[in-house]
């Protein structure tokens, strides 16, 4: 098969590789599409821990496709089934995995013990075929396109965050900071969980417009107005019940502290280029809890698939650029240089 | 003012009474409408604990109206504001109230300590005016009618149950047993919280049809098919993630045990005419938790109001009969005899 | 090796069998001791679902011993390590296992998919050797005897129940109904979690005495006094914050409803010979949640081991009878006929 | 009565004032002892929001004493009862109070709506008499001294934090950073909730020694060794299940991130002199939740009282300095200058 292999920092090439064989409990998937995200840029530059060695490693952790073969004991799927994934498949035996927190697997990166973060610590989806454990695959309804399915994985991140945050959103006010793919999928999720107001904060007008189309009740351009003031004005001065930080901007955690109601919640589903500084005392004084979540855990991709199947989560609208596998280097250039204001750039092998 | 007063079991009469005066923290409301429910029948018959004495007591715990006057310290509302209510206002000082569980107030019925269950342990809404504590009143958006507002209180019961059950419903399968007002408001709530399938089980075709209109994905007529079989068939034999018992039929708890998935939840928001018999061992073997909730707690009426304001909960469609206050005895006769298949019978003083 | 094999209902014989070989992720243990419990009687009589066929099946699900060999990938244990177990090892791939609820595994009994309930759906510990998955084994501190370790597994049941019930017991009042092994381990656990009062209810004086020695603040002999009255008297008439039903007596669930405080919790960790009848309306009226748990889940045996190592859980005192493997039939006779008031009967191969 | 009144920043004087009168639901207490803490220094300097005006304000929020009179409706206490307190009495009507989160009262500082943070937004305990709402008073067992009782309030802060963090500590590893009064009471609490290891980190040897006496399994002097390395060494390199930040040192939050296990928890019960900088990305990557709590909420002082009554929390050992009310200025000087290594300085009017 053809597979994109990382040969060194910034050096990705499409080469021939043997099709992988699914072991017990594993499934071989003919990849139809694989999304790219900010983490891929770090991986691409060689700045991600526990990746396989250069010359062997195929990244890509937002893939979807059709089952091509199943390993021993797998009867959950049959050849031809359309599936999407979550990135993490835990070891199933550490304290965290057995209590259901597999994104925090204590054997993270330990392939011998069956941990697999596809496209991160194991080969992923920038290839014609990929293998994953059955526990990390989800069947796609017929009305969910592969482009939707790439974003279903993304939605899983937001939903897992909401899950971790114990959130039953009905009637509550939520602010989402950062109208990237995670942010926009989370805007939709909050709206579909009956939020009263979803306020989307960002700086790029095109993204804010898309957010409004996808259900944000209010959009705040932080480049034009003070976002703290704006959110407080929309919430009678009390702030939101939950602020969701999806921007990764080092200044936004402090904004979250300021826009969150006493007794409220902050959910961080972003990574930062530097350490972050904020008024932790204010957080304590306001009895705020700060939740974090990494990736799609807690079986939340299953929930995302169901929501997409019911038309409650739309993904395809976020796909702005499509590239063939052979053009993957160009795809990453576009992503990095933000050429043409990319939202979600996908590779279709 | 005119007020319906219970003079003895089954003996309710409309008489002249002084308009009550709101004390500190209290609000006087000009009642626009007050719903009736099964509990009112028990109250009407004198079978409810801690009610005020015959000759003094005005029932009615699902009322809505317009603020007529406010007591000391109240600035949350102004005269003319349209409001709806929750029934319970706790003492604010027992172990349960201070930890937010005011429907389980340990000073239940103790008026001296400010506990007030309107229309149950204190005078309620079958009158031109009623008083309630500001903590149990919620402002109504302009687009929510008084008929909707009666059912917003009812929806608060279902939402509180979901809240207690820790439910983040997205993508999950739910069965609701009992298509009465609580059941039908809960069908809508689950659907609006992004349930994958909401299966409504009942026996009266008119109610099941209304349930389908309001969002149930499947309706099961338990008079015609085995409801356990039907629900299992709709869920690949595994059962639902949550069964919500809103029927009060003594046989339904056992059905809930049978239709709930291993590791799932049962939520009981009903009362039973007799003790209930079921296979508790099966519940243990399946790791099922049984939640209960009584009335509208946990500030969930606020959530229900927001959902109604956003068009996500519809109430007026459930109102099948309207009576003037003078005809309250007739209204109760209709309710008791199920004349004309009543769903929600309301009194408009 | 010698192993007790069930050849038919009530027909258990010690025969020669090959020593099992640990597969990947599995561990072979030289069994030092294996407890018996009420479930074993059902298994013995052939009344337990999904057991291996007669002639092949070795029961025993409360075993402990020393590691004799490890399978591929196992570095968590070394030969010679002393270990105890939990019974259930889930499939690791169903919705329940991946969210940490492996005692409710949706592939229960499916050995092909790696589910293993040792001594129930797979061979257990009434033998010289037994195999289990590494995820279900826990290292024993040097100061925890094998007799303690048998009861550590039992304690895991109670602790899992407390965990499921969200219980942070400090300063709360708890009643434990049923002074059997699960009840007595749970008495200790509640006391060690800083309960204010632990009230133990039972009928056999010897067991109640043992309960008092192990930390119960009050013991109530339900054969002599009305247990409901007694518990209410000890709790200012309000009832306990949590009632733990460990007796399996069909009348006790109703007692639990009566002795639990408004807003309180009932935890059921027992099985019943018949259906159970109680006043579910009262449970709803009191806003009570009923939790159940089956077996030792949620990694709680790890907690139990730590508590035993710190001297906070005592098990050996509960072991009243010890038999050699060859005398297993006699052991079961004693257990069934309650000869010599057995508390925990153990087999030491 | 004599009362210490703050006349300006740093200007506290003992003057004559009328004994306050308890209103409905309130209790007048003859103060036996009142603790001082870091917050008092901020109050003393005039750096605390919403305090009563200079010339009128008596601080002191850790007081205990004997009931001298009760207001209308109070039958929970009688004259002569010994009591301790929690500082916050919420409005009982905002969204947060009715859901049990009164330390985050949305009417904070609004005395007209009955919010009262004694010694902060209302007069407190540096006086012969103080008034508080019945909901914020707890009866003292006879074996709990007034000196213990001052620290029971302090323990309530730690217990509320544990409560908020959903902590069922049994068998888990905990690190407490900061061996001040809150830290040392929390060390005891964690140990009494069956923690496996409680590791106390600090810099003052006398405090670390006291921590060891009070139950810390390990003490780490961060002035002598790298505390991150030390904690990781004690936990097999994985870190603790929960890190409790009670030091208020701006560098410790980053240490908490580094010493907390993947999937673990950080609890912050401190305030910082400046903004705080740390690696939030690492927190996300490790799936860590950061809980905060302010003061003693959730009825946890009731739990603390019960634990003290059972000898499970010791407070008197922390009282290093006692002053008469007339010497309050001197007491604050000693506290501020850390003269004689003060742990808890108390005023006995």
mmCIF file of C-alpha atoms in Angstrom, chain A residues 21 33 91 101 115 136 146 194 200 245 266 272:
data_model
loop_
_atom_site.group_PDB
_atom_site.id
_atom_site.type_symbol
_atom_site.label_atom_id
_atom_site.label_comp_id
_atom_site.label_asym_id
_atom_site.label_seq_id
_atom_site.Cartn_x
_atom_site.Cartn_y
_atom_site.Cartn_z
ATOM 1 C CA UNK A 21 -2.412 -7.355 9.425
ATOM 2 C CA UNK A 33 -10.213 10.182 4.699
ATOM 3 C CA UNK A 91 -3.784 -0.988 27.727
ATOM 4 C CA UNK A 101 -9.947 6.677 31.896
ATOM 5 C CA UNK A 115 -1.615 0.818 24.236
ATOM 6 C CA UNK A 136 -11.703 2.322 19.370
ATOM 7 C CA UNK A 146 -16.660 10.408 5.681
ATOM 8 C CA UNK A 194 -30.097 22.676 25.282
ATOM 9 C CA UNK A 200 -18.490 32.021 20.724
ATOM 10 C CA UNK A 245 -11.182 27.086 26.378
ATOM 11 C CA UNK A 266 -13.865 26.033 33.138
ATOM 12 C CA UNK A 272 -0.523 26.141 24.824
#
